[in-house]
Amino acid sequence: MKTIILMTWKELLRKRVMLLTLLLTILFLAAFWFLAKTLGHEANSYSGFDPNGGQAIVQRFSIGSFTLMLGFFFGSFVIAFLSIFSSFSSVAGEAEQGVFQALLPRPVPRWHWYAGRWVGYVSLGAAYALLLFAAIVVITGLYAAVPRDAASLVKAYLLFASAVPLLVSVSMLGSCYFSALGNGVFMTMLYGGGWLGGMIEKVVSSLPLEEPVLRSLSTITGLLSLAMPVDGLQRKMLDALFHLKELQGLISLGDGPLGLFGGQIPSGLFVWYAVAYMAAALALGLRAFRRKDF
Amino acid sequence: MTTAAIDAVGLTKEYDNGRGCRDVTLAVGKGEAFGFLGPNGAGKSTFVKMLVGLMTPTRGEARLLGEPIGSLAAKRYIGYLPELYRYQEWLTGEEVVQLHARLCGVDRATAARRIPELLAEVGIGLRGRDRVKHYSKGMQQRLGLACALVSDPPIVFLDEPSSALDPIGRMEVRALLERLKERGKTIFLNSHLLEDVEVLCDRMALLNNGEVLRQGKVSEMLQERVRWRFRVSGFAPVLLTWLREETGLPVTLAEESGRMPAGAGVADAVWLEAELENEEQVGWLNALIVGQGMTLYEAMPIKERLEEWFMSAVSGLSHRGERG
């Protein structure tokens, strides 16, 4: 399996997937640096409070939280698309090109192939997520207050990066059944559906709607979150980082009609659901790949 | 009892469209070169894919050196050059062969020694350090051969091994296959290049519509049809009709079929060709020719080429509407 993992890493590096992603990430981080600096100066130059007073600290934390959330909002998109586009053709694409014709008759169990590819994609994706997560926190921390609790940061990173194994598992499963192009479209729409569900929830939470309408929308968003739990996991990540319930009323996080940070915070059970969802997708993919004719 | 290198019994693969491979039973001995022939769509590649573990049979079973197909033990015995394939374009040729060596469990020292030798043997040589995306189709086919042979397997499956090669490349591949045969490898050759099959293979099978129609030794199958050629003079077209009616045999004027030149040295000599039911009919036909006032200069058997045998077998199927 080690050979297959190394092959996957080499593929992502040689195809310049990682290089391109890193270059664009540098551009994003430069823009984000500018944003964090501007927002940070705004907080520091606010003359309404005593610079060392409680309100100033709250203001700095509020600005820091807002900046971090903006960074993670973008970051979650990047790691989602990196996960999808690195793996969406892993089975179908290689079958269409004829790569498997020469490789699968080799004396390697088929599940090694599948698991090796999975580990390869997930490990690189998770490493990239760590880099992005750390960069966002460090840049924000230069100009505003950020959470420094190690446990919260680790938990938030794990939730942030959990999109990688989840999306790779579903993407590879889809690749066993659909063509490369079809699977790319399917995954983009599935991820988009989950994201849309999250957005509807955020918007709905800040609109004065009647109870029946709220219930219907809640059912729709719940179903979309169950179909693709990534957006829910990102909201859970923000909660792990900022302890949003405890902060309610203390700081403002942009809960306007188009606020990024509204909506319900998923329960711990939802995280277990996401773990089971990922495990099921991985197991079904392994099963499909073992039985597939090439 | 010695174990056959390839032993398939009733191997069947059914596709939804009704095609595939039906009830294929054949055995290939160790060290034998076996040709697998058939028109396009006959099911040859499907059969090979089942043997190498790319497809699961619907029914039947097969073993490679006693190990069930699809098992890791069976896969350790094989090298496979597929018909339609591509290697990882982002790797160099050398890295592709190294990857295959590692997957086959070839140790580093052996791989380091064998890979340059193999690349030189298949004609890639120093271009092994180029990325595969810069390889022509012929180069990729040579690379495929190197990958198939890197673990020094006892059984080699080759699906159209020289279809993308130029004439020199074909000669080189044929020479390579002859060397493999001399080294005692079992070769299963699926090819439309019938000349290669004829020169290299000991036995062959003809597959059509997913079923094995004929199998046996190449030399015996090529002698199944008894065809003779007679050089005669004093020939008149009416005599040809008479010979056909008298013997009931397909007697033809060779010039009509464009196969043979007229007899050299005799102004009015022509070649007659006849497909006989047995060798005994040669004397009878000789007597009839001479009895009709023609002069018989020589009579000789025609050695049939595999291409002619194949065309005859396939056109027979096509006339009976059996072609797939």
XYZ file of C-alpha atoms in Angstrom:
618
model
C 0.000 0.000 0.000
C 2.978 2.278 0.701
C 3.881 2.193 -2.996
C 0.376 3.311 -3.936
C 0.348 6.114 -1.355
C 3.712 7.368 -2.611
C 2.460 7.110 -6.198
C -0.583 9.229 -5.288
C 1.571 11.917 -3.686
C 3.898 11.924 -6.657
C 0.904 12.235 -8.989
C -0.498 15.252 -7.163
C 2.930 16.894 -7.072
C 3.915 16.067 -10.659
C 0.545 17.089 -12.069
C 1.161 20.376 -10.287
C -2.160 20.159 -8.464
C -0.460 21.032 -5.196
C 1.822 23.614 -6.773
C -1.092 25.449 -8.347
C -3.080 25.212 -5.129
C -0.156 26.555 -3.094
C 0.414 29.451 -5.499
C -3.240 30.463 -5.329
C -3.149 30.003 -1.565
C -0.244 32.443 -1.338
C -2.297 34.980 -3.323
C -5.263 34.411 -1.030
C -3.130 34.718 2.097
C -1.640 37.971 0.808
C -5.143 39.386 0.305
C -6.207 37.990 3.653
C -3.170 39.592 5.322
C -4.230 42.951 3.923
C -7.797 42.415 5.128
C -6.698 41.325 8.614
C -4.369 44.292 8.865
C -7.066 46.748 7.819
C -9.658 45.304 10.186
C -7.077 45.088 12.996
C -6.095 48.734 12.625
C -9.779 49.634 12.661
C -10.146 47.864 16.019
C -6.986 49.373 17.481
C -7.761 52.892 16.332
C -11.293 52.839 17.719
C -11.227 55.665 20.213
C -14.540 55.028 21.887
C -13.063 52.640 24.461
C -10.181 52.557 26.894
C -7.436 50.645 24.994
C -6.871 48.369 28.004
C -10.496 48.155 29.022
C -12.829 45.183 28.717
C -14.803 46.683 25.857
C -11.630 47.187 23.794
C -10.642 43.579 24.410
C -14.113 42.434 23.336
C -13.843 44.669 20.282
C -10.446 43.193 19.333
C -11.779 39.664 19.845
C -14.874 40.490 17.839
C -12.782 41.793 14.937
C -10.441 38.810 15.237
C -13.348 36.361 15.185
C -14.897 38.073 12.186
C -11.569 37.983 10.315
C -11.010 34.320 11.173
C -14.496 33.411 10.024
C -13.935 35.141 6.720
C -10.684 33.215 6.311
C -12.271 29.882 7.150
C -15.251 30.616 4.911
C -12.840 30.799 1.986
C -10.600 28.050 3.352
C -13.448 25.563 3.583
C -14.187 26.132 -0.121
C -10.579 25.596 -1.076
C -10.113 22.347 0.814
C -13.489 21.077 -0.424
C -12.627 21.694 -4.058
C -9.094 20.371 -3.613
C -10.546 17.159 -2.126
C -13.144 16.795 -4.878
C -10.965 17.641 -7.850
C -7.992 15.575 -6.744
C -10.078 12.405 -6.389
C -13.169 12.638 -8.604
C -11.552 10.692 -11.456
C -9.522 8.305 -9.313
C -11.369 5.188 -10.481
C -13.406 6.172 -13.546
C -10.692 8.365 -15.045
C -7.989 5.735 -14.706
C -10.352 3.067 -16.031
C -11.259 5.284 -19.011
C -7.600 5.973 -19.757
C -6.652 2.305 -19.411
C -4.219 2.786 -16.517
C -5.873 0.004 -14.506
C -5.500 -2.451 -17.386
C -1.807 -2.716 -16.663
C -1.835 -2.139 -12.909
C -4.648 -4.272 -11.519
C -3.299 -7.627 -12.769
C -0.350 -7.035 -10.422
C -0.280 -9.155 -7.230
C -1.725 -6.460 -4.996
C -5.149 -6.839 -3.303
C -7.657 -4.479 -4.859
C -8.548 -2.957 -1.521
C -4.900 -1.909 -1.169
C -5.298 0.119 -4.343
C -8.393 1.853 -3.149
C -7.227 2.402 0.417
C -3.781 3.519 -0.784
C -5.280 6.139 -3.063
C -7.633 7.257 -0.277
C -4.799 7.653 2.225
C -2.735 9.496 -0.386
C -5.449 12.042 -1.178
C -6.550 12.473 2.440
C -3.033 12.854 3.843
C -2.082 15.560 1.350
C -5.446 17.276 1.737
C -5.191 17.219 5.529
C -1.610 18.552 5.397
C -2.776 21.374 3.164
C -5.723 22.051 5.499
C -3.273 22.295 8.427
C -1.124 24.761 6.524
C -4.128 26.880 5.603
C -5.633 26.698 9.090
C -2.355 27.701 10.737
C -1.755 30.518 8.244
C -5.247 31.982 8.784
C -4.897 31.873 12.586
C -1.341 33.309 12.576
C -2.147 36.153 10.166
C -5.271 37.082 12.111
C -3.348 36.815 15.386
C -0.872 39.461 14.190
C -3.571 42.140 14.106
C -6.419 40.986 16.327
C -7.234 38.717 19.227
C -7.621 35.028 18.338
C -8.391 31.960 20.479
C -5.154 30.578 21.892
C -6.568 27.577 23.691
C -4.659 24.624 22.244
C -7.490 22.130 22.756
C -9.960 24.381 20.934
C -7.501 24.967 18.114
C -6.811 21.242 17.669
C -10.503 20.389 17.806
C -11.293 23.184 15.340
C -8.545 22.008 12.974
C -9.822 18.423 13.074
C -13.328 19.625 12.222
C -11.980 21.962 9.535
C -9.956 19.135 7.947
C -12.755 16.569 8.346
C -14.149 17.792 5.026
C -11.169 16.158 3.316
C -11.759 12.464 4.204
C -15.505 12.921 3.898
C -15.413 14.442 0.415
C -12.653 12.122 -0.821
C -14.647 9.078 0.356
C -17.804 10.197 -1.444
C -15.888 11.334 -4.506
C -14.077 7.990 -4.823
C -17.329 6.096 -4.294
C -18.979 8.130 -7.060
C -15.974 7.449 -9.261
C -16.714 3.706 -9.054
C -20.119 4.253 -10.661
C -19.998 7.435 -12.763
C -17.714 8.641 -15.513
C -15.001 11.100 -14.474
C -16.930 14.066 -15.852
C -20.243 12.853 -14.426
C -18.709 12.333 -11.019
C -17.122 15.788 -11.049
C -20.523 17.329 -11.769
C -22.226 15.095 -9.185
C -19.734 15.973 -6.458
C -19.846 19.693 -7.185
C -23.641 19.649 -7.043
C -23.723 17.512 -3.898
C -21.268 19.814 -2.149
C -23.154 22.836 -3.483
C -26.398 21.389 -2.134
C -24.922 21.017 1.365
C -23.523 24.537 1.190
C -26.875 25.890 -0.007
C -28.587 24.188 2.928
C -26.178 25.902 5.298
C -26.695 29.265 3.633
C -30.495 28.944 3.776
C -30.221 28.185 7.483
C -28.003 31.227 8.057
C -30.370 33.523 6.182
C -33.520 32.057 7.717
C -32.192 32.500 11.251
C -32.105 36.263 10.713
C -35.437 36.715 8.860
C -38.831 37.305 10.504
C -40.656 34.282 9.028
C -43.847 32.521 10.046
C -43.501 29.309 12.034
C -44.781 26.909 9.263
C -42.362 28.467 6.761
C -39.536 28.130 9.238
C -40.413 24.470 9.828
C -40.459 23.696 6.088
C -37.151 25.453 5.503
C -35.672 23.731 8.525
C -36.682 20.336 7.093
C -35.120 21.194 3.740
C -31.879 22.447 5.277
C -31.755 19.428 7.585
C -32.095 17.048 4.653
C -29.448 18.918 2.670
C -27.108 18.791 5.663
C -27.694 15.048 5.973
C -27.025 14.562 2.254
C -23.750 16.482 2.507
C -22.628 17.212 6.079
C -19.547 19.310 5.209
C -21.166 22.704 5.796
C -22.529 21.517 9.141
C -19.038 20.397 10.125
C -17.665 23.827 9.266
C -20.282 25.452 11.522
C -19.314 22.976 14.226
C -15.683 23.996 13.678
C -16.523 27.657 14.276
C -18.322 26.660 17.463
C -15.297 24.645 18.622
C -13.068 27.645 17.995
C -15.224 30.433 19.406
C -17.663 28.675 21.749
C -20.423 30.612 19.973
C -23.157 29.810 22.487
C -21.135 31.335 25.327
C -20.359 34.412 23.234
C -23.939 35.094 22.174
C -24.890 38.634 23.091
C -21.299 39.509 23.975
C -19.871 40.011 20.504
C -21.456 40.604 17.122
C -20.449 38.201 14.361
C -22.314 39.670 11.466
C -25.705 38.055 11.861
C -27.295 40.246 9.193
C -29.560 38.926 6.489
C -26.519 37.668 4.598
C -24.416 36.932 7.634
C -21.901 34.127 7.238
C -22.109 32.897 10.747
C -25.735 32.456 11.628
C -27.625 29.199 11.671
C -27.832 26.382 14.121
C -24.746 24.772 15.547
C -24.855 21.042 14.885
C -24.837 18.734 17.879
C -22.138 16.231 18.779
C -24.395 13.549 17.332
C -24.132 15.256 13.932
C -20.367 14.817 14.061
C -20.842 11.102 14.699
C -23.320 11.016 11.822
C -20.650 12.600 9.585
C -18.092 10.003 10.732
C -20.533 7.190 9.968
C -21.365 8.824 6.609
C -17.698 8.918 5.676
C -17.068 5.346 6.887
C -20.069 4.082 4.916
C -18.916 5.868 1.738
C -15.417 4.436 2.151
C -16.702 0.900 2.807
C -19.141 1.028 -0.125
C -16.384 2.343 -2.379
C -14.034 -0.455 -1.351
C -16.768 -3.005 -2.014
C -17.641 -1.524 -5.403
C -14.000 -1.356 -6.460
C -13.335 -4.974 -5.459
C -16.267 -6.151 -7.582
C -15.778 -3.871 -10.547
C -14.824 -5.256 -13.954
C -12.187 -3.334 -15.874
C 0.120 -35.372 -13.931
C 1.781 -32.053 -14.779
C -0.097 -28.843 -14.054
C -1.061 -26.853 -17.140
C 0.143 -23.264 -17.237
C -3.360 -22.124 -18.211
C -6.365 -24.319 -17.614
C -9.830 -22.880 -18.294
C -13.007 -24.908 -17.964
C -16.327 -23.513 -19.130
C -15.183 -19.944 -18.554
C -18.072 -17.600 -19.264
C -18.620 -13.864 -19.083
C -22.043 -12.549 -19.933
C -22.560 -8.874 -20.714
C -25.921 -7.170 -20.671
C -25.833 -6.854 -24.464
C -25.598 -10.639 -24.814
C -21.989 -10.620 -25.949
C -18.955 -11.788 -24.002
C -17.424 -15.217 -23.744
C -19.290 -18.520 -23.499
C -18.117 -21.798 -22.087
C -14.494 -21.464 -23.142
C -12.468 -24.549 -22.289
C -8.819 -24.698 -23.168
C -5.485 -25.711 -21.700
C -2.035 -24.348 -22.426
C 1.007 -26.334 -21.364
C 4.061 -24.930 -19.628
C 6.512 -23.400 -22.071
C 3.969 -23.447 -24.871
C 3.200 -20.501 -27.133
C -0.530 -20.296 -27.730
C -2.216 -18.120 -30.325
C -5.701 -16.825 -29.670
C -7.432 -15.747 -32.856
C -10.795 -14.399 -33.801
C -12.478 -11.516 -35.580
C -13.054 -8.206 -33.801
C -15.647 -8.519 -31.058
C -15.200 -12.279 -30.784
C -14.506 -12.054 -27.037
C -10.734 -12.613 -27.040
C -9.894 -9.663 -24.782
C -12.751 -10.533 -22.426
C -11.311 -14.017 -22.015
C -7.810 -12.675 -21.341
C -9.161 -10.096 -18.882
C -10.793 -12.874 -16.888
C -7.547 -14.840 -16.823
C -5.499 -11.886 -15.547
C -8.072 -10.899 -12.910
C -9.486 -7.743 -14.463
C -12.935 -9.291 -14.799
C -14.864 -11.789 -12.732
C -16.292 -14.722 -14.717
C -20.028 -15.225 -14.677
C -19.485 -18.994 -14.674
C -16.718 -21.527 -15.016
C -13.268 -21.620 -13.550
C -9.683 -21.304 -14.599
C -6.292 -21.806 -13.029
C -2.841 -20.489 -13.771
C -0.186 -23.013 -12.764
C -2.763 -24.522 -10.445
C -3.825 -21.269 -8.760
C -7.348 -19.899 -9.241
C -7.539 -16.855 -11.506
C -7.880 -13.532 -9.710
C -5.951 -14.789 -6.668
C -2.732 -13.080 -5.666
C -0.879 -16.372 -6.156
C -2.093 -16.559 -9.774
C -1.233 -12.900 -10.368
C 2.345 -13.550 -9.216
C 2.755 -15.861 -12.201
C 1.731 -13.424 -14.894
C 2.998 -10.584 -16.970
C 0.341 -8.818 -19.024
C 0.484 -6.408 -21.905
C -3.062 -5.096 -22.419
C -4.444 -4.012 -25.756
C -5.876 -0.661 -24.706
C -3.918 0.970 -21.948
C -1.962 4.013 -20.957
C 0.725 4.438 -18.401
C 0.963 7.308 -15.963
C 2.024 10.194 -18.192
C 3.537 12.080 -15.290
C 6.098 9.337 -14.648
C 9.217 8.575 -16.661
C 9.398 5.257 -18.494
C 11.947 4.005 -15.977
C 9.703 4.998 -13.064
C 6.744 3.157 -14.597
C 8.771 -0.051 -14.799
C 10.071 0.534 -11.251
C 6.480 0.932 -10.055
C 5.525 -2.380 -11.635
C 8.609 -4.032 -10.155
C 7.684 -2.804 -6.670
C 4.081 -3.946 -7.073
C 5.360 -7.385 -8.063
C 7.624 -7.510 -5.015
C 10.875 -7.464 -7.027
C 13.649 -6.469 -4.609
C 15.530 -3.218 -5.229
C 18.836 -4.829 -6.208
C 17.216 -7.103 -8.778
C 15.094 -4.231 -10.120
C 18.146 -1.975 -10.413
C 19.899 -4.618 -12.492
C 16.945 -5.802 -14.542
C 15.216 -2.551 -15.487
C 18.020 -1.038 -17.624
C 18.471 -4.430 -19.320
C 14.773 -4.686 -20.045
C 14.502 -1.130 -21.342
C 17.415 -1.816 -23.671
C 15.899 -5.132 -24.758
C 12.552 -3.574 -25.723
C 14.280 -0.714 -27.518
C 13.652 2.184 -25.140
C 17.167 2.493 -23.779
C 18.102 5.996 -22.663
C 14.652 7.365 -23.407
C 13.619 5.592 -20.223
C 14.322 8.873 -18.462
C 11.765 10.795 -20.520
C 8.270 11.349 -19.209
C 5.746 8.900 -20.684
C 3.709 11.835 -22.045
C 6.498 12.330 -24.602
C 6.322 8.711 -25.813
C 4.800 7.708 -29.127
C 2.253 4.883 -29.139
C 4.922 2.475 -30.306
C 7.211 3.551 -27.461
C 4.377 3.013 -24.990
C 3.886 -0.475 -26.392
C 7.573 -1.209 -25.864
C 7.268 0.169 -22.338
C 4.271 -2.122 -21.791
C 6.383 -5.094 -22.749
C 9.061 -4.065 -20.250
C 6.414 -3.774 -17.521
C 4.948 -7.167 -18.416
C 8.356 -8.812 -18.153
C 9.850 -6.990 -15.162
C 8.989 -9.725 -12.655
C 10.313 -12.445 -14.987
C 6.905 -14.191 -14.925
C 6.438 -17.779 -16.126
C 3.260 -16.858 -18.067
C 3.066 -13.857 -20.384
C -0.259 -12.617 -21.777
C 0.168 -10.357 -24.767
C -2.847 -8.641 -26.282
C -1.801 -7.243 -29.667
C 1.824 -6.692 -28.604
C 2.990 -5.080 -31.832
C -0.112 -3.366 -33.197
C 1.424 0.113 -32.856
C 4.927 -0.781 -33.995
C 6.631 -0.135 -37.307
C 7.954 -3.134 -39.301
C 11.344 -2.980 -37.579
C 9.669 -2.822 -34.191
C 7.515 -5.816 -35.103
C 10.568 -7.827 -36.046
C 12.238 -6.851 -32.766
C 9.196 -7.842 -30.736
C 8.921 -11.124 -32.574
C 12.583 -11.829 -31.841
C 11.981 -10.942 -28.183
C 9.039 -13.347 -28.015
C 11.150 -16.076 -29.582
C 13.786 -15.519 -26.909
C 11.108 -15.713 -24.212
C 9.895 -18.979 -25.688
C 13.418 -20.347 -25.713
C 13.647 -19.444 -22.018
C 10.631 -21.670 -21.341
C 8.009 -18.958 -20.807
C 4.398 -19.746 -21.540
C 3.145 -17.200 -24.061
C -0.524 -16.481 -24.648
C -0.623 -14.336 -27.762
C -3.760 -12.542 -28.797
C -2.902 -10.968 -32.129
C -4.246 -10.019 -35.507
C -0.726 -10.287 -36.894
C -1.207 -13.845 -38.046
C 2.311 -14.136 -39.348
C 3.577 -13.740 -35.775
C 1.172 -16.396 -34.532
C 2.158 -18.759 -37.315
C 5.887 -18.350 -36.690
C 5.779 -18.323 -32.914
C 2.867 -20.407 -31.685
C 2.706 -24.139 -31.144
C -1.057 -24.261 -30.772
C -3.927 -21.901 -31.357
C -7.653 -21.486 -30.879
C -10.213 -19.684 -33.003
C -12.836 -17.789 -31.063
C -16.009 -16.453 -32.612
C -19.068 -14.967 -31.008
C -17.601 -15.804 -27.614
C -17.148 -19.502 -28.323
C -14.100 -21.558 -29.218
C -14.761 -22.990 -32.662
C -11.450 -24.705 -33.286
C -8.306 -25.389 -31.369
C -5.249 -27.480 -31.975
C -1.669 -27.494 -33.175
C -0.927 -24.733 -35.663
C 0.867 -27.140 -38.022
C -2.038 -29.601 -38.022
C -4.689 -26.963 -38.485
C -2.839 -25.549 -41.455
C -2.794 -28.994 -43.047
C -6.494 -29.629 -42.539
C -7.309 -28.561 -46.047
C -5.612 -30.726 -48.700
C -4.865 -28.346 -51.533
C -2.820 -29.227 -54.558
C -1.572 -27.385 -57.567
C -1.102 -28.943 -61.028
C 0.917 -27.425 -63.878
C -0.633 -28.513 -67.152
C -0.586 -27.625 -70.824
C -3.163 -28.250 -73.511
C -5.752 -26.646 -71.217
C -9.093 -25.373 -72.450
C -11.717 -23.668 -70.262
C -14.276 -26.349 -71.034
C -11.963 -28.889 -69.413
C -12.176 -27.020 -66.112
C -15.954 -27.336 -66.118
C -15.641 -30.989 -66.986
C -13.175 -31.621 -64.141
C -15.468 -29.911 -61.629
C -18.489 -31.913 -62.720
C -16.588 -35.183 -62.887
C -14.883 -34.861 -59.491
C -17.286 -32.645 -57.581
C -14.172 -30.837 -56.289
C -13.529 -27.070 -56.387
C -10.965 -27.028 -59.179
C -9.884 -23.546 -60.207
C -7.515 -21.935 -62.600
C -4.830 -20.425 -60.386
C -4.394 -17.380 -62.593
C -8.056 -16.531 -62.054
C -7.431 -16.174 -58.349
C -4.282 -14.195 -59.040
C -2.214 -16.492 -56.873
C 0.163 -18.184 -59.247
C 1.972 -17.211 -62.419
C 1.626 -19.352 -65.488
C 4.180 -22.124 -65.791
C 7.561 -20.871 -66.800
C 9.198 -22.432 -69.814
C 6.027 -23.835 -71.331
C 4.142 -21.403 -73.519
C 0.584 -22.547 -72.879
C 1.043 -24.016 -69.387
C -1.321 -22.971 -66.611
C -1.715 -23.799 -62.942
C -4.816 -25.573 -61.719
C -5.676 -25.633 -58.041
C -7.940 -28.094 -56.291
C -9.042 -28.593 -52.723
C -9.170 -32.342 -52.178
C -10.888 -34.456 -49.594
C -7.783 -36.585 -49.055
C -4.320 -37.212 -50.484
C -5.526 -40.294 -52.367
C -7.491 -38.093 -54.742
C -4.238 -36.673 -56.149
C -3.597 -39.769 -58.299
C -7.189 -39.843 -59.464
C -7.081 -36.205 -60.493
C -3.740 -36.763 -62.247
C -5.296 -39.570 -64.269
C -8.329 -37.462 -65.213
C -6.125 -34.583 -66.373
C -3.962 -36.838 -68.509
C -7.045 -38.725 -69.766
C -8.464 -35.464 -71.145
C -5.398 -34.978 -73.319
C -3.628 -32.407 -71.164
C 0.052 -32.743 -70.332
C 0.825 -32.795 -66.631
C 4.218 -31.263 -65.845
C 4.112 -31.251 -62.079
C 1.795 -31.625 -59.096
C 2.605 -30.159 -55.678
C 0.802 -29.589 -52.358
C 0.036 -26.005 -51.353
C 1.295 -25.059 -47.897
C -1.477 -22.971 -46.445
C -0.618 -19.777 -44.599
C -2.378 -18.934 -41.368
C -3.802 -15.814 -42.938
C -5.501 -17.902 -45.622
C -6.703 -20.390 -43.026
C -8.124 -17.588 -40.903
C -9.801 -15.886 -43.855
C -11.295 -19.167 -44.949
C -12.520 -19.989 -41.431
C -13.957 -16.532 -40.819
C -15.539 -16.175 -44.263
C -17.153 -19.586 -43.708
C -18.679 -18.257 -40.511
C -19.730 -15.106 -42.217
C -21.505 -17.096 -44.955
C -23.342 -19.045 -42.297
C -24.212 -15.804 -40.492
C -22.233 -16.810 -37.388
C -19.812 -13.938 -37.262
C -20.095 -11.731 -34.245
